[in-house]
Amino acid sequence: MAVPLRPAPGAVSGGAGAPPVGKLDAIQLLRALAACVVVLGHVMGTAARLQAPGGAFVRPSIATGAGVDLFFLISGFIMVVSSRRMFGAPDGPRDFLLRRLVRIVPLYWGVTTLALLLAFAGNHQALPRGVAILASYAFIPFDTTGRGDGFAFPIVDLGWTLNYEMLFYVLFAAGIRAGRERCIMIVTAALIALVALGTLWQPAPVAVRFWTQPIMFEFAAGMWLALLLVRGQLRLPPAVRIVLLVAGLAALAWNPLPALHQPTTLNGFVRLLGWGVPAAALLLAAIGGPLPVRSRVGRAVVLVGDASYALYLVHPFWLLVVDRAHGHGVALLGNAYAAIAIGWVGAILVAIAVHLALERPLTRGLTRLLQRGGAPIHAVPLVDAREGNAA
């Protein structure tokens, strides 16, 4: 999710049809926002549970889960922007999938393995079935928790979003040789067909029910917005961008649709309307014109955006530490507001550390290993020689 996209120092743009540096940094700001609000929702849930009996904190109904919808929109947008040299290339599909696998798989497999080790250490009787373990590693939807409602959580439950991401990547890779515009049309048509299949096939297997939800249209929306941008057709007046920003934030803060106030929100048209549309407004506000982010604060937030994938996957383990600390008598954590501050800020700091010390070096190392092994990535290098960042 969190892919460093800024060109090497001194570069003005990433080539023909590429958005300028400021817009790519703006995307990282949105990544930071998306990850931080998802984490905030989980932190507030933990704090409400840990507070002393009779505590005053009541979790607000703001749409923190909409950070996922923003992630999906950004993912569709970034795939179009970052793949510009792979469109129409004979090795484009392999290049694209290698880049995605190197970027996504190692950290997710790592946290999945850690979750299994913790489960075994705590109570090995609670370990999931072998088929659930295999499905989690393979990004295949499986009802690990036995919900029975089509919302298939893997072992690390946050990985449900990656099951959507991986299907999107496969569809995108299938169309990439057709060129940019045709690829976008092919993927969009495939997503429409999938949602139609889910509507007609009732009852359907778990994976079919999961992968045919309308939330998949958010990837398509991100792709089409990227196409408008690289064509130079997306220039919005400042007043329009402000209206989009305020309206998007207000809609998510108000969160008026009752169906979106559930502990687990299913991924149908209600979510698309209540969270997807406001998230699209935020994306439009960010990419519709210049957004200066070169201040120290801006650079710090961009760093959080760079670490947003780690933040998304690692923060439950930090909240587990907070929970254990409370259980061992850290009285401060009985105050919900203190627990929110410690949980939220601590999760961000831990994620940055994981990103800098583990995620980034691992991505670079695997990328170079693939290149030395002759992987078909020469037309579109995975590592910029001047910057060393994974694309």
PDB file of C-alpha atoms in Angstrom, residues 212-321:
ATOM      1  CA  THR A 212     -17.822  -9.884  -5.996  1.00  0.00           C
ATOM      2  CA  GLN A 213     -18.656  -7.055  -3.588  1.00  0.00           C
ATOM      3  CA  PRO A 214     -19.200  -3.512  -4.978  1.00  0.00           C
ATOM      4  CA  ILE A 215     -16.278  -2.174  -2.927  1.00  0.00           C
ATOM      5  CA  MET A 216     -14.136  -3.389  -5.849  1.00  0.00           C
ATOM      6  CA  PHE A 217     -15.435  -0.431  -7.884  1.00  0.00           C
ATOM      7  CA  GLU A 218     -13.212   1.848  -5.771  1.00  0.00           C
ATOM      8  CA  PHE A 219     -10.156   0.473  -7.583  1.00  0.00           C
ATOM      9  CA  ALA A 220     -11.795   1.383 -10.887  1.00  0.00           C
ATOM     10  CA  ALA A 221     -12.585   4.910  -9.697  1.00  0.00           C
ATOM     11  CA  GLY A 222      -8.957   5.416  -8.715  1.00  0.00           C
ATOM     12  CA  MET A 223      -7.788   4.240 -12.144  1.00  0.00           C
ATOM     13  CA  TRP A 224     -10.067   6.616 -14.026  1.00  0.00           C
ATOM     14  CA  LEU A 225      -9.018   9.573 -11.874  1.00  0.00           C
ATOM     15  CA  ALA A 226      -5.376   8.725 -12.612  1.00  0.00           C
ATOM     16  CA  LEU A 227      -6.127   8.623 -16.330  1.00  0.00           C
ATOM     17  CA  LEU A 228      -7.678  12.087 -16.184  1.00  0.00           C
ATOM     18  CA  LEU A 229      -4.654  13.371 -14.306  1.00  0.00           C
ATOM     19  CA  VAL A 230      -1.974  11.980 -16.636  1.00  0.00           C
ATOM     20  CA  ARG A 231      -3.940  13.319 -19.604  1.00  0.00           C
ATOM     21  CA  GLY A 232      -3.841  16.773 -18.051  1.00  0.00           C
ATOM     22  CA  GLN A 233      -7.639  16.882 -17.764  1.00  0.00           C
ATOM     23  CA  LEU A 234      -7.844  17.174 -13.987  1.00  0.00           C
ATOM     24  CA  ARG A 235      -7.230  20.755 -12.916  1.00  0.00           C
ATOM     25  CA  LEU A 236      -9.672  21.998 -10.299  1.00  0.00           C
ATOM     26  CA  PRO A 237     -10.028  25.560  -8.994  1.00  0.00           C
ATOM     27  CA  PRO A 238      -8.859  25.980  -5.386  1.00  0.00           C
ATOM     28  CA  ALA A 239     -12.407  26.738  -4.235  1.00  0.00           C
ATOM     29  CA  VAL A 240     -13.690  23.462  -5.711  1.00  0.00           C
ATOM     30  CA  ARG A 241     -10.899  21.518  -4.032  1.00  0.00           C
ATOM     31  CA  ILE A 242     -11.696  23.108  -0.682  1.00  0.00           C
ATOM     32  CA  VAL A 243     -15.367  22.221  -1.077  1.00  0.00           C
ATOM     33  CA  LEU A 244     -14.440  18.622  -1.928  1.00  0.00           C
ATOM     34  CA  LEU A 245     -12.130  18.409   1.069  1.00  0.00           C
ATOM     35  CA  VAL A 246     -14.638  19.851   3.524  1.00  0.00           C
ATOM     36  CA  ALA A 247     -17.536  17.845   2.117  1.00  0.00           C
ATOM     37  CA  GLY A 248     -15.559  14.592   2.176  1.00  0.00           C
ATOM     38  CA  LEU A 249     -14.351  15.056   5.741  1.00  0.00           C
ATOM     39  CA  ALA A 250     -17.782  16.202   6.930  1.00  0.00           C
ATOM     40  CA  ALA A 251     -19.522  13.187   5.378  1.00  0.00           C
ATOM     41  CA  LEU A 252     -17.097  10.775   7.033  1.00  0.00           C
ATOM     42  CA  ALA A 253     -17.319  12.552  10.384  1.00  0.00           C
ATOM     43  CA  TRP A 254     -21.134  12.607  10.252  1.00  0.00           C
ATOM     44  CA  ASN A 255     -21.351   9.041   8.901  1.00  0.00           C
ATOM     45  CA  PRO A 256     -25.148   9.235   8.642  1.00  0.00           C
ATOM     46  CA  LEU A 257     -26.005   5.797   7.221  1.00  0.00           C
ATOM     47  CA  PRO A 258     -27.018   3.386  10.049  1.00  0.00           C
ATOM     48  CA  ALA A 259     -25.722   0.346   8.156  1.00  0.00           C
ATOM     49  CA  LEU A 260     -22.207   1.800   8.414  1.00  0.00           C
ATOM     50  CA  HIS A 261     -22.247   1.910  12.220  1.00  0.00           C
ATOM     51  CA  GLN A 262     -21.755  -1.842  12.618  1.00  0.00           C
ATOM     52  CA  PRO A 263     -18.581  -3.348  14.141  1.00  0.00           C
ATOM     53  CA  THR A 264     -17.908  -4.986  10.756  1.00  0.00           C
ATOM     54  CA  THR A 265     -19.203  -3.178   7.694  1.00  0.00           C
ATOM     55  CA  LEU A 266     -19.978  -5.368   4.708  1.00  0.00           C
ATOM     56  CA  ASN A 267     -18.683  -4.206   1.374  1.00  0.00           C
ATOM     57  CA  GLY A 268     -21.809  -3.523  -0.638  1.00  0.00           C
ATOM     58  CA  PHE A 269     -23.307  -0.496  -2.344  1.00  0.00           C
ATOM     59  CA  VAL A 270     -24.129   1.201   0.971  1.00  0.00           C
ATOM     60  CA  ARG A 271     -20.455   1.324   1.844  1.00  0.00           C
ATOM     61  CA  LEU A 272     -19.616   2.487  -1.664  1.00  0.00           C
ATOM     62  CA  LEU A 273     -22.027   5.394  -1.253  1.00  0.00           C
ATOM     63  CA  GLY A 274     -21.378   6.279   2.377  1.00  0.00           C
ATOM     64  CA  TRP A 275     -17.609   5.899   2.467  1.00  0.00           C
ATOM     65  CA  GLY A 276     -16.370   5.430  -1.089  1.00  0.00           C
ATOM     66  CA  VAL A 277     -17.833   8.655  -2.474  1.00  0.00           C
ATOM     67  CA  PRO A 278     -16.456  10.896   0.332  1.00  0.00           C
ATOM     68  CA  ALA A 279     -13.066   9.157   0.032  1.00  0.00           C
ATOM     69  CA  ALA A 280     -13.084   9.885  -3.719  1.00  0.00           C
ATOM     70  CA  ALA A 281     -13.773  13.544  -2.906  1.00  0.00           C
ATOM     71  CA  LEU A 282     -10.650  13.597  -0.714  1.00  0.00           C
ATOM     72  CA  LEU A 283      -8.566  12.047  -3.485  1.00  0.00           C
ATOM     73  CA  LEU A 284      -9.851  14.610  -5.976  1.00  0.00           C
ATOM     74  CA  ALA A 285      -9.055  17.446  -3.592  1.00  0.00           C
ATOM     75  CA  ALA A 286      -5.491  16.174  -3.213  1.00  0.00           C
ATOM     76  CA  ILE A 287      -4.663  15.602  -6.896  1.00  0.00           C
ATOM     77  CA  GLY A 288      -6.731  18.394  -8.455  1.00  0.00           C
ATOM     78  CA  GLY A 289      -3.989  20.987  -8.043  1.00  0.00           C
ATOM     79  CA  PRO A 290      -0.776  21.849  -6.199  1.00  0.00           C
ATOM     80  CA  LEU A 291      -0.448  20.833  -2.575  1.00  0.00           C
ATOM     81  CA  PRO A 292       2.733  22.116  -0.871  1.00  0.00           C
ATOM     82  CA  VAL A 293       4.161  19.492   1.485  1.00  0.00           C
ATOM     83  CA  ARG A 294       7.788  20.586   1.740  1.00  0.00           C
ATOM     84  CA  SER A 295       7.604  21.884   5.308  1.00  0.00           C
ATOM     85  CA  ARG A 296       9.022  19.822   8.164  1.00  0.00           C
ATOM     86  CA  VAL A 297       5.533  18.840   9.216  1.00  0.00           C
ATOM     87  CA  GLY A 298       4.668  17.898   5.633  1.00  0.00           C
ATOM     88  CA  ARG A 299       7.775  15.748   5.309  1.00  0.00           C
ATOM     89  CA  ALA A 300       6.995  14.031   8.605  1.00  0.00           C
ATOM     90  CA  VAL A 301       3.481  13.205   7.442  1.00  0.00           C
ATOM     91  CA  VAL A 302       4.873  11.934   4.122  1.00  0.00           C
ATOM     92  CA  LEU A 303       7.125   9.609   6.149  1.00  0.00           C
ATOM     93  CA  VAL A 304       4.021   8.264   7.889  1.00  0.00           C
ATOM     94  CA  GLY A 305       2.555   7.743   4.418  1.00  0.00           C
ATOM     95  CA  ASP A 306       5.661   5.816   3.396  1.00  0.00           C
ATOM     96  CA  ALA A 307       5.200   3.639   6.491  1.00  0.00           C
ATOM     97  CA  SER A 308       1.427   3.313   6.101  1.00  0.00           C
ATOM     98  CA  TYR A 309       1.521  -0.340   4.999  1.00  0.00           C
ATOM     99  CA  ALA A 310       3.563  -1.222   8.076  1.00  0.00           C
ATOM    100  CA  LEU A 311       1.270   0.910  10.226  1.00  0.00           C
ATOM    101  CA  TYR A 312      -1.783  -0.899   8.911  1.00  0.00           C
ATOM    102  CA  LEU A 313      -0.395  -4.388   9.532  1.00  0.00           C
ATOM    103  CA  VAL A 314       1.680  -3.904  12.676  1.00  0.00           C
ATOM    104  CA  HIS A 315      -0.546  -1.740  14.877  1.00  0.00           C
ATOM    105  CA  PRO A 316      -2.627  -4.659  16.266  1.00  0.00           C
ATOM    106  CA  PHE A 317       0.534  -6.063  17.823  1.00  0.00           C
ATOM    107  CA  TRP A 318       1.236  -2.733  19.507  1.00  0.00           C
ATOM    108  CA  LEU A 319      -2.334  -2.657  20.802  1.00  0.00           C
ATOM    109  CA  LEU A 320      -1.728  -6.143  22.179  1.00  0.00           C
ATOM    110  CA  VAL A 321       1.240  -4.699  24.099  1.00  0.00           C
TER     111      VAL A 321
END
